[in-house]
PDB file of C-alpha atoms and ligand atoms in Angstrom:
ATOM      1  CA  MET A   1      99.298 177.770  55.482  1.00 49.00           C
ATOM      2  CA  SER A   2     101.071 176.874  52.252  1.00 54.00           C
ATOM      3  CA  ASN A   3     104.106 175.458  54.091  1.00 66.00           C
ATOM      4  CA  GLU A   4     101.780 173.118  55.920  1.00 74.00           C
ATOM      5  CA  SER A   5     100.364 171.671  52.702  1.00 94.00           C
ATOM      6  CA  LEU A   6     103.806 171.242  51.195  1.00 96.00           C
ATOM      7  CA  LYS A   7     104.811 169.353  54.328  1.00 96.00           C
ATOM      8  CA  GLU A   8     101.672 167.233  53.982  1.00 96.00           C
ATOM      9  CA  LEU A   9     102.755 166.415  50.456  1.00 97.00           C
ATOM     10  CA  LEU A  10     106.200 165.416  51.723  1.00 98.00           C
ATOM     11  CA  VAL A  11     104.671 163.142  54.372  1.00 98.00           C
ATOM     12  CA  ASP A  12     102.360 161.580  51.750  1.00 97.00           C
ATOM     13  CA  GLU A  13     105.297 160.893  49.447  1.00 98.00           C
ATOM     14  CA  ILE A  14     107.294 159.391  52.326  1.00 98.00           C
ATOM     15  CA  LYS A  15     104.376 157.070  53.158  1.00 98.00           C
ATOM     16  CA  ASP A  16     104.282 155.963  49.518  1.00 98.00           C
ATOM     17  CA  LEU A  17     108.029 155.298  49.529  1.00 98.00           C
ATOM     18  CA  TYR A  18     107.896 153.471  52.841  1.00 98.00           C
ATOM     19  CA  ASN A  19     105.355 151.090  51.357  1.00 98.00           C
ATOM     20  CA  ALA A  20     107.359 150.804  48.121  1.00 98.00           C
ATOM     21  CA  GLU A  21     110.529 149.846  50.027  1.00 98.00           C
ATOM     22  CA  ASN A  22     108.643 147.270  52.069  1.00 98.00           C
ATOM     23  CA  GLN A  23     107.199 145.735  48.905  1.00 98.00           C
ATOM     24  CA  LEU A  24     110.747 145.494  47.564  1.00 98.00           C
ATOM     25  CA  ILE A  25     111.995 143.810  50.726  1.00 98.00           C
ATOM     26  CA  LYS A  26     109.549 141.010  49.885  1.00 98.00           C
ATOM     27  CA  ALA A  27     110.337 140.929  46.157  1.00 98.00           C
ATOM     28  CA  LEU A  28     114.141 141.061  46.138  1.00 98.00           C
ATOM     29  CA  PRO A  29     114.704 137.576  47.635  1.00 98.00           C
ATOM     30  CA  LYS A  30     112.568 136.161  44.792  1.00 97.00           C
ATOM     31  CA  MET A  31     114.579 138.098  42.238  1.00 97.00           C
ATOM     32  CA  ALA A  32     117.845 136.876  43.790  1.00 97.00           C
ATOM     33  CA  LYS A  33     116.559 133.307  43.711  1.00 97.00           C
ATOM     34  CA  ALA A  34     115.576 133.622  40.057  1.00 97.00           C
ATOM     35  CA  ALA A  35     118.921 135.088  38.960  1.00 97.00           C
ATOM     36  CA  LYS A  36     121.205 132.568  37.266  1.00 96.00           C
ATOM     37  CA  ASN A  37     124.269 134.814  37.053  1.00 97.00           C
ATOM     38  CA  GLU A  38     126.140 134.790  40.382  1.00 97.00           C
ATOM     39  CA  GLU A  39     127.097 138.449  40.193  1.00 98.00           C
ATOM     40  CA  LEU A  40     123.465 139.418  39.600  1.00 98.00           C
ATOM     41  CA  LYS A  41     122.284 137.176  42.438  1.00 98.00           C
ATOM     42  CA  ALA A  42     124.810 138.815  44.783  1.00 98.00           C
ATOM     43  CA  ALA A  43     123.778 142.294  43.609  1.00 98.00           C
ATOM     44  CA  PHE A  44     120.129 141.564  44.441  1.00 98.00           C
ATOM     45  CA  GLN A  45     121.107 140.197  47.856  1.00 98.00           C
ATOM     46  CA  GLU A  46     123.236 143.234  48.557  1.00 98.00           C
ATOM     47  CA  HIS A  47     120.451 145.563  47.473  1.00 98.00           C
ATOM     48  CA  LEU A  48     118.059 143.706  49.766  1.00 98.00           C
ATOM     49  CA  GLU A  49     120.262 144.674  52.726  1.00 98.00           C
ATOM     50  CA  GLN A  50     120.403 148.257  51.451  1.00 98.00           C
ATOM     51  CA  THR A  51     116.639 148.301  50.961  1.00 98.00           C
ATOM     52  CA  LYS A  52     116.084 147.292  54.584  1.00 98.00           C
ATOM     53  CA  GLU A  53     118.295 150.217  55.519  1.00 98.00           C
ATOM     54  CA  HIS A  54     116.211 152.490  53.253  1.00 98.00           C
ATOM     55  CA  ALA A  55     113.086 151.500  55.168  1.00 98.00           C
ATOM     56  CA  THR A  56     114.868 152.183  58.475  1.00 98.00           C
ATOM     57  CA  ARG A  57     115.982 155.593  57.202  1.00 98.00           C
ATOM     58  CA  LEU A  58     112.391 156.419  56.301  1.00 98.00           C
ATOM     59  CA  GLU A  59     111.388 155.515  59.863  1.00 98.00           C
ATOM     60  CA  LYS A  60     113.925 158.102  61.043  1.00 98.00           C
ATOM     61  CA  VAL A  61     112.418 160.584  58.589  1.00 98.00           C
ATOM     62  CA  PHE A  62     108.926 159.992  60.042  1.00 98.00           C
ATOM     63  CA  GLU A  63     110.375 160.590  63.493  1.00 98.00           C
ATOM     64  CA  LEU A  64     112.056 163.838  62.444  1.00 98.00           C
ATOM     65  CA  LEU A  65     108.808 165.009  60.864  1.00 97.00           C
ATOM     66  CA  GLU A  66     106.938 163.966  64.016  1.00 97.00           C
ATOM     67  CA  GLU A  67     104.723 161.568  62.131  1.00 97.00           C
ATOM     68  CA  THR A  68     103.973 157.903  62.796  1.00 97.00           C
ATOM     69  CA  ALA A  69     105.771 155.510  60.468  1.00 97.00           C
ATOM     70  CA  LYS A  70     102.991 154.248  58.256  1.00 96.00           C
ATOM     71  CA  GLY A  71     102.941 153.215  54.630  1.00 97.00           C
ATOM     72  CA  LYS A  72     100.335 153.948  51.993  1.00 97.00           C
ATOM     73  CA  VAL A  73     100.021 151.414  49.175  1.00 97.00           C
ATOM     74  CA  CYS A  74     102.226 152.378  46.253  1.00 98.00           C
ATOM     75  CA  PRO A  75     100.438 150.960  43.177  1.00 98.00           C
ATOM     76  CA  ALA A  76     103.339 151.903  40.907  1.00 98.00           C
ATOM     77  CA  MET A  77     105.785 149.662  42.787  1.00 98.00           C
ATOM     78  CA  LYS A  78     103.160 146.940  42.878  1.00 98.00           C
ATOM     79  CA  GLY A  79     102.889 147.086  39.096  1.00 98.00           C
ATOM     80  CA  LEU A  80     106.642 147.150  38.554  1.00 98.00           C
ATOM     81  CA  ILE A  81     107.094 144.106  40.800  1.00 97.00           C
ATOM     82  CA  GLU A  82     104.199 142.250  39.130  1.00 97.00           C
ATOM     83  CA  GLU A  83     105.646 142.860  35.700  1.00 95.00           C
ATOM     84  CA  GLY A  84     108.998 141.515  36.866  1.00 95.00           C
ATOM     85  CA  ALA A  85     107.351 138.424  38.373  1.00 96.00           C
ATOM     86  CA  GLU A  86     105.538 137.732  35.084  1.00 95.00           C
ATOM     87  CA  GLY A  87     108.895 137.777  33.325  1.00 91.00           C
ATOM     88  CA  ILE A  88     110.269 135.218  35.767  1.00 93.00           C
ATOM     89  CA  GLU A  89     107.313 132.923  35.084  1.00 94.00           C
ATOM     90  CA  GLU A  90     107.411 133.304  31.317  1.00 93.00           C
ATOM     91  CA  ARG A  91     110.968 132.050  30.874  1.00 93.00           C
ATOM     92  CA  ASP A  92     113.154 129.258  32.214  1.00 92.00           C
ATOM     93  CA  ALA A  93     116.311 130.295  34.072  1.00 93.00           C
ATOM     94  CA  SER A  94     118.799 131.545  31.476  1.00 95.00           C
ATOM     95  CA  ALA A  95     121.011 134.506  30.699  1.00 96.00           C
ATOM     96  CA  VAL A  96     118.128 135.911  28.648  1.00 96.00           C
ATOM     97  CA  ARG A  97     115.883 135.764  31.707  1.00 97.00           C
ATOM     98  CA  ASP A  98     118.651 137.423  33.722  1.00 97.00           C
ATOM     99  CA  ALA A  99     118.706 140.231  31.148  1.00 97.00           C
ATOM    100  CA  GLN A 100     114.949 140.572  31.606  1.00 97.00           C
ATOM    101  CA  LEU A 101     115.365 140.591  35.417  1.00 97.00           C
ATOM    102  CA  ILE A 102     117.892 143.408  35.132  1.00 98.00           C
ATOM    103  CA  GLY A 103     115.391 145.353  33.026  1.00 97.00           C
ATOM    104  CA  SER A 104     112.732 144.983  35.722  1.00 97.00           C
ATOM    105  CA  ALA A 105     115.171 145.893  38.493  1.00 98.00           C
ATOM    106  CA  GLN A 106     116.357 149.003  36.661  1.00 98.00           C
ATOM    107  CA  ARG A 107     112.783 150.179  36.125  1.00 98.00           C
ATOM    108  CA  ILE A 108     112.325 149.846  39.894  1.00 98.00           C
ATOM    109  CA  GLU A 109     115.541 151.747  40.640  1.00 98.00           C
ATOM    110  CA  HIS A 110     114.578 154.542  38.266  1.00 98.00           C
ATOM    111  CA  TYR A 111     111.204 154.859  39.941  1.00 98.00           C
ATOM    112  CA  GLU A 112     112.942 155.129  43.317  1.00 98.00           C
ATOM    113  CA  ILE A 113     115.492 157.621  41.974  1.00 98.00           C
ATOM    114  CA  ALA A 114     112.652 159.863  40.741  1.00 98.00           C
ATOM    115  CA  ALA A 115     110.739 159.556  44.019  1.00 98.00           C
ATOM    116  CA  TYR A 116     113.756 160.151  46.287  1.00 98.00           C
ATOM    117  CA  GLY A 117     114.866 163.113  44.176  1.00 98.00           C
ATOM    118  CA  THR A 118     111.426 164.645  44.628  1.00 98.00           C
ATOM    119  CA  VAL A 119     111.256 164.156  48.415  1.00 98.00           C
ATOM    120  CA  ARG A 120     114.853 165.287  48.925  1.00 98.00           C
ATOM    121  CA  THR A 121     114.093 168.562  47.129  1.00 98.00           C
ATOM    122  CA  LEU A 122     110.797 168.983  49.005  1.00 98.00           C
ATOM    123  CA  ALA A 123     112.632 168.514  52.315  1.00 98.00           C
ATOM    124  CA  GLU A 124     115.283 171.045  51.287  1.00 98.00           C
ATOM    125  CA  THR A 125     112.609 173.582  50.372  1.00 97.00           C
ATOM    126  CA  LEU A 126     110.958 173.072  53.758  1.00 97.00           C
ATOM    127  CA  GLY A 127     114.270 173.577  55.547  1.00 97.00           C
ATOM    128  CA  GLU A 128     114.212 169.971  56.801  1.00 98.00           C
ATOM    129  CA  ASP A 129     117.955 169.573  56.300  1.00 98.00           C
ATOM    130  CA  GLU A 130     118.429 166.395  58.314  1.00 98.00           C
ATOM    131  CA  VAL A 131     115.554 164.748  56.455  1.00 98.00           C
ATOM    132  CA  ALA A 132     116.995 165.898  53.127  1.00 98.00           C
ATOM    133  CA  GLU A 133     120.380 164.385  54.007  1.00 98.00           C
ATOM    134  CA  LEU A 134     118.894 161.008  54.910  1.00 98.00           C
ATOM    135  CA  LEU A 135     116.895 160.950  51.689  1.00 98.00           C
ATOM    136  CA  GLU A 136     119.934 161.878  49.648  1.00 98.00           C
ATOM    137  CA  GLU A 137     121.931 158.992  51.122  1.00 98.00           C
ATOM    138  CA  THR A 138     119.304 156.594  49.838  1.00 98.00           C
ATOM    139  CA  LEU A 139     119.058 158.442  46.521  1.00 98.00           C
ATOM    140  CA  ASP A 140     122.810 157.930  46.031  1.00 98.00           C
ATOM    141  CA  GLU A 141     122.555 154.203  46.791  1.00 98.00           C
ATOM    142  CA  GLU A 142     119.704 153.757  44.307  1.00 98.00           C
ATOM    143  CA  GLY A 143     121.833 155.489  41.681  1.00 98.00           C
ATOM    144  CA  GLU A 144     124.837 153.262  42.437  1.00 98.00           C
ATOM    145  CA  THR A 145     122.630 150.178  42.196  1.00 98.00           C
ATOM    146  CA  ASP A 146     121.332 151.307  38.823  1.00 98.00           C
ATOM    147  CA  LYS A 147     124.889 151.784  37.504  1.00 98.00           C
ATOM    148  CA  LYS A 148     125.971 148.425  38.874  1.00 98.00           C
ATOM    149  CA  LEU A 149     123.045 146.749  37.114  1.00 98.00           C
ATOM    150  CA  THR A 150     124.077 148.382  33.835  1.00 98.00           C
ATOM    151  CA  SER A 151     127.571 146.971  34.196  1.00 98.00           C
ATOM    152  CA  ILE A 152     126.241 143.485  35.072  1.00 98.00           C
ATOM    153  CA  ALA A 153     123.942 143.730  32.033  1.00 98.00           C
ATOM    154  CA  GLU A 154     126.980 144.029  29.785  1.00 97.00           C
ATOM    155  CA  SER A 155     128.269 140.584  30.804  1.00 96.00           C
ATOM    156  CA  VAL A 156     124.813 139.002  31.100  1.00 97.00           C
ATOM    157  CA  ASN A 157     123.886 140.169  27.590  1.00 97.00           C
ATOM    158  CA  GLU A 158     127.108 138.633  26.252  1.00 97.00           C
ATOM    159  CA  GLU A 159     126.258 135.379  28.056  1.00 95.00           C
ATOM    160  CA  ALA A 160     122.792 135.482  26.499  1.00 95.00           C
ATOM    161  CA  LEU A 161     124.302 135.933  23.038  1.00 95.00           C
ATOM    162  CA  GLU A 162     126.550 132.913  23.587  1.00 92.00           C
ATOM    163  CA  GLU A 163     123.597 130.892  24.889  1.00 88.00           C
ATOM    164  CA  GLY A 164     121.739 131.769  21.699  1.00 82.00           C
ATOM    165  CA  ALA A 165     124.686 130.706  19.529  1.00 83.00           C
ATOM    166  CA  GLU A 166     124.975 127.386  21.415  1.00 82.00           C
ATOM    167  CA  ASP A 167     121.271 126.722  20.989  1.00 79.00           C
ATOM    168  CA  GLU A 168     121.598 127.358  17.277  1.00 79.00           C
ATOM    169  CA  GLU A 169     124.558 124.965  17.016  1.00 79.00           C
ATOM    170  CA  GLU A 170     122.649 122.327  18.973  1.00 77.00           C
ATOM    171  CA  GLY A 171     119.713 122.841  16.645  1.00 74.00           C
ATOM    172  CA  GLU A 172     121.968 122.315  13.627  1.00 74.00           C
ATOM    173  CA  GLU A 173     123.452 119.176  15.223  1.00 73.00           C
ATOM    174  CA  ASP A 174     119.945 117.854  15.798  1.00 71.00           C
ATOM    175  CA  GLU A 175     119.097 118.516  12.171  1.00 73.00           C
ATOM    176  CA  LYS A 176     122.210 116.616  11.021  1.00 72.00           C
ATOM    177  CA  GLU A 177     121.373 113.728  13.368  1.00 75.00           C
ATOM    178  CA  LYS A 178     117.853 113.612  12.016  1.00 71.00           C
ATOM    179  CA  ALA A 179     119.118 113.717   8.443  1.00 75.00           C
ATOM    180  CA  LYS A 180     121.532 110.842   9.213  1.00 72.00           C
ATOM    181  CA  ALA A 181     118.809 108.813  10.891  1.00 71.00           C
ATOM    182  CA  GLY A 182     116.554 109.545   7.949  1.00 64.00           C
ATOM    183  CA  SER A 183     119.117 108.339   5.364  1.00 63.00           C
ATOM    184  CA  LYS A 184     119.749 105.184   7.439  1.00 58.00           C
ATOM    185  CA  GLU A 185     116.081 104.387   7.450  1.00 56.00           C
ATOM    186  CA  GLU A 186     116.083 104.758   3.713  1.00 53.00           C
ATOM    187  CA  ASP A 187     118.986 102.277   3.345  1.00 53.00           C
TER     188      ASP A 187
HETATM  189 FE1   FE B   1     115.337 151.630  48.069  1.00 95.27          FE
HETATM  190 FE1   FE B   2     116.409 150.300  45.231  1.00 95.27          FE
END
């Protein structure tokens, strides 16, 4: 029956998302810890609480679909998280690294937005209205998180620019100091 295979697809996608959310529950505390900007740190902590709720909602979805709550490794989320972790390792804590963190987090949110949009529409097609509603609630929260990150990026990017300007000034000061020291040695 074609409806049956479409439902199988929905269940498969839900398993993938369940695993993706659980991976994020582990990754978000590390991202919050790495964030230098307080607003960004708080946003990651807040999204961690939301993400736990997303996993709980998916458990309700499994129940409604009469399936056992079980994840299936989501390699895409694994890759997105790994790439973000590499960024954390490559740089020292700074506004520039915060800007990089936001980039990683927004890639993750966009992945979730795509996935939740897909499963919401699948559930609607299958007449699983309650499931569709639950998925849409999460979809909305992922979208809000993405927008919030964009607005935090505006101030973090400015901070990063200022950091860069300070570094340049410090560099110039160092040069002057060196030049002075050099001319003293010559005296
Ligand atoms: Fe989520
Ligand atoms: Fe999310």
